Coordinates of C-alpha atoms in Angstrom, one line a residue:
X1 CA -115.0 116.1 22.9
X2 CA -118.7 115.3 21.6
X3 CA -121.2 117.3 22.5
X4 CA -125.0 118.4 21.6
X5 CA -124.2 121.9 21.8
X6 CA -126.7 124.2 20.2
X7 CA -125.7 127.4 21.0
X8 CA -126.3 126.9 24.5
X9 CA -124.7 128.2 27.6
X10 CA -123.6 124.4 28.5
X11 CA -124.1 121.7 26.3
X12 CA -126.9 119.4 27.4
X13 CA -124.1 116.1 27.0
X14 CA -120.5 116.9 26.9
X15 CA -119.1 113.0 25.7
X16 CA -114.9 112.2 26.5
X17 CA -113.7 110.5 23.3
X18 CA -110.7 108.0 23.9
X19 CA -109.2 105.4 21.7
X20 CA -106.2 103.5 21.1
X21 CA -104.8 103.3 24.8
X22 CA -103.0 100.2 23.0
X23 CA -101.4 98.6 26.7
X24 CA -99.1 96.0 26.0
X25 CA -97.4 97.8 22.8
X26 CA -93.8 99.2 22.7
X27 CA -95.8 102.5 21.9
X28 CA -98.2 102.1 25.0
X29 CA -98.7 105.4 25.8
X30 CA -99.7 106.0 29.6
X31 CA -98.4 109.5 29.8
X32 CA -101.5 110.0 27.2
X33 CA -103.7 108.6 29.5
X34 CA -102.6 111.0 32.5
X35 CA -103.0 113.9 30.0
X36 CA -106.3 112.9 28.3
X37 CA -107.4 112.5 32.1
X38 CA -106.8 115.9 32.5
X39 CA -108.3 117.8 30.2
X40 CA -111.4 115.5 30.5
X41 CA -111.8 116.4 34.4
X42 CA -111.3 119.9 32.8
X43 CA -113.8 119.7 30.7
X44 CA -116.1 118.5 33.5
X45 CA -117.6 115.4 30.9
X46 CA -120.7 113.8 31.8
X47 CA -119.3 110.3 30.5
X48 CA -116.0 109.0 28.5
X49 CA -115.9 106.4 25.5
X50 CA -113.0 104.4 25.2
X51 CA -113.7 103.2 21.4
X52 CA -111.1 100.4 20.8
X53 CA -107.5 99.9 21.6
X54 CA -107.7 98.8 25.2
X55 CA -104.5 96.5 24.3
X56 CA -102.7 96.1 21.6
X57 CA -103.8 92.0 20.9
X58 CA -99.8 91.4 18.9
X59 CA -98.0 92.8 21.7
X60 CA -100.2 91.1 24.5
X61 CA -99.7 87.5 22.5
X62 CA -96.3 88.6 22.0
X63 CA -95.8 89.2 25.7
X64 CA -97.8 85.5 27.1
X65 CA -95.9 83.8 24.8
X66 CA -92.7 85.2 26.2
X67 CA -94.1 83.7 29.8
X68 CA -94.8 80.8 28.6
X69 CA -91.9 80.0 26.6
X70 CA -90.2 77.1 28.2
X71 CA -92.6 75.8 30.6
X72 CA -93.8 72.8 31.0
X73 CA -97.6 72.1 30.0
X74 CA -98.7 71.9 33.3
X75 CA -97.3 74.8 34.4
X76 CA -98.5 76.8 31.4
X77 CA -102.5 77.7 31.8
X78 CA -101.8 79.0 35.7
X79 CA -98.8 81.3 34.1
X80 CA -101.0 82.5 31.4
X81 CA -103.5 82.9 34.3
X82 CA -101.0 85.2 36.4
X83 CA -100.3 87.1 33.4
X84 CA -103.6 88.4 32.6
X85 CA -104.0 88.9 36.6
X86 CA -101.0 91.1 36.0
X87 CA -102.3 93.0 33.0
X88 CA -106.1 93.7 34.5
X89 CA -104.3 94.8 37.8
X90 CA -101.6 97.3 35.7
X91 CA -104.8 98.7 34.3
X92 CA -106.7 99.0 37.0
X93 CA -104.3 100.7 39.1
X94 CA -103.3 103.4 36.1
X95 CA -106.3 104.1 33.9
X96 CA -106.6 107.5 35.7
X97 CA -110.2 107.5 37.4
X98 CA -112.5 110.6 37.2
X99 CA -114.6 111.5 39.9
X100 CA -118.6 110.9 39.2
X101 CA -117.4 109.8 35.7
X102 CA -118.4 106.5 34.4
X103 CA -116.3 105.2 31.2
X104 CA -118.1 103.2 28.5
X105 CA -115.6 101.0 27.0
X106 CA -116.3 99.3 23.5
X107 CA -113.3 96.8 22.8
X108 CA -112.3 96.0 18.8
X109 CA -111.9 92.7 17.2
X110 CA -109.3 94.0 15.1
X111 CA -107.1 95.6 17.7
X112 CA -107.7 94.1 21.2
X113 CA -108.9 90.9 20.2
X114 CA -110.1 88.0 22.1
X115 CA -107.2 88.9 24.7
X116 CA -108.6 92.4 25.1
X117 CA -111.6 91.3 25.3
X118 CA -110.8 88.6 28.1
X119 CA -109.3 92.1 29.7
X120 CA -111.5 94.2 29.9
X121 CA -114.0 91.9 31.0
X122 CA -111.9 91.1 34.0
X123 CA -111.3 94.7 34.2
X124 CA -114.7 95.7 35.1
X125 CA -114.9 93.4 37.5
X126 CA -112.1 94.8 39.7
X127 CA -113.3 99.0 38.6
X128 CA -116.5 100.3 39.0
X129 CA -116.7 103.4 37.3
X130 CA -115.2 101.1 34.4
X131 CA -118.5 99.7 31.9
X132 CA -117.9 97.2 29.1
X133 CA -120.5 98.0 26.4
X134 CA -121.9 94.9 24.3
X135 CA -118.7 92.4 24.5
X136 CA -117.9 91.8 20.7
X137 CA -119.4 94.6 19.4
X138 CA -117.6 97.6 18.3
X139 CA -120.3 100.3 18.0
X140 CA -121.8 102.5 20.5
X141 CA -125.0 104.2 20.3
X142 CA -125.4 107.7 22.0
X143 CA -128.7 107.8 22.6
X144 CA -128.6 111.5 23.5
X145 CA -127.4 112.5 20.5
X146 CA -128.9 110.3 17.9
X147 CA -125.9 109.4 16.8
X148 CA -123.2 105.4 16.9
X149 CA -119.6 105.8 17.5
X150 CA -117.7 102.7 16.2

């Protein structure tokens, strides 16, 4: 948690700090997600980041080019098309949603890629509470706090 406590009652911005969800990895770890969810509903946060790690870009090419391996070339672009259907739609349906809470998410060239990116911006298309924060860029200011997380 970030917050601008000074030695208030309630801080005046309490900020949920996620990173490295990492979908599409042999390490994806979901049953983080549920738990992080948790404690952030707990903690009654007036916003979450999600600071990089969306999808792990190695296993997701990993993964397409397992779909596409042996297709012909026509048949190739509307598998890889059903494929990232199928990842925005996993994510949508199990990135744990948080009443009233909007999540920022800032994607990373070096760990989501141009596939993460392609992601997530399908993904706020299909969720709401879900905002993609300056495609490409990997810093966030919080305006509130006078402070960039990257």
């Amino acid at each position: 948690m970030l917050s601008n406590r000074k030695n208030e009652e309630k801080p005046l911005l309490t900020i949920g700090l996620l990173s490295g969800l990492y979908y599409g990895s042999d390490g994806c770890r979901e049953g983080f997600w549920r738990s992080a969810a948790e404690i952030l509903r707990q903690e009654k946060v007036d916003f979450v980041v999600l600071a990089g790690g969306l999808v792990d870009k190695k296993g997701m090419l990993k993964r397409l080019a397992l779909k596409l391996r042996g297709l012909k070339a026509d048949e190739k672009e509307e598998a890889r098309k059903k494929f990232m259907r199928d990842m925005v739609q996993h994510l949508v349906d199990n990135i744990p949603r948080i009443t009233g809470v909007k999540i920022y998410m800032v994607t990373s060239p070096a760990y989501d890629g141009e596939i993460g990116e392609q992601i997530a911006r399908a993904l706020v298309e299909k969720r709401k509470d879900i905002l993609l924060y300056r495609p490409g860029s990997d810093r966030l200011p919080l305006q509130q706090l006078k402070k960039v997380l990257g």
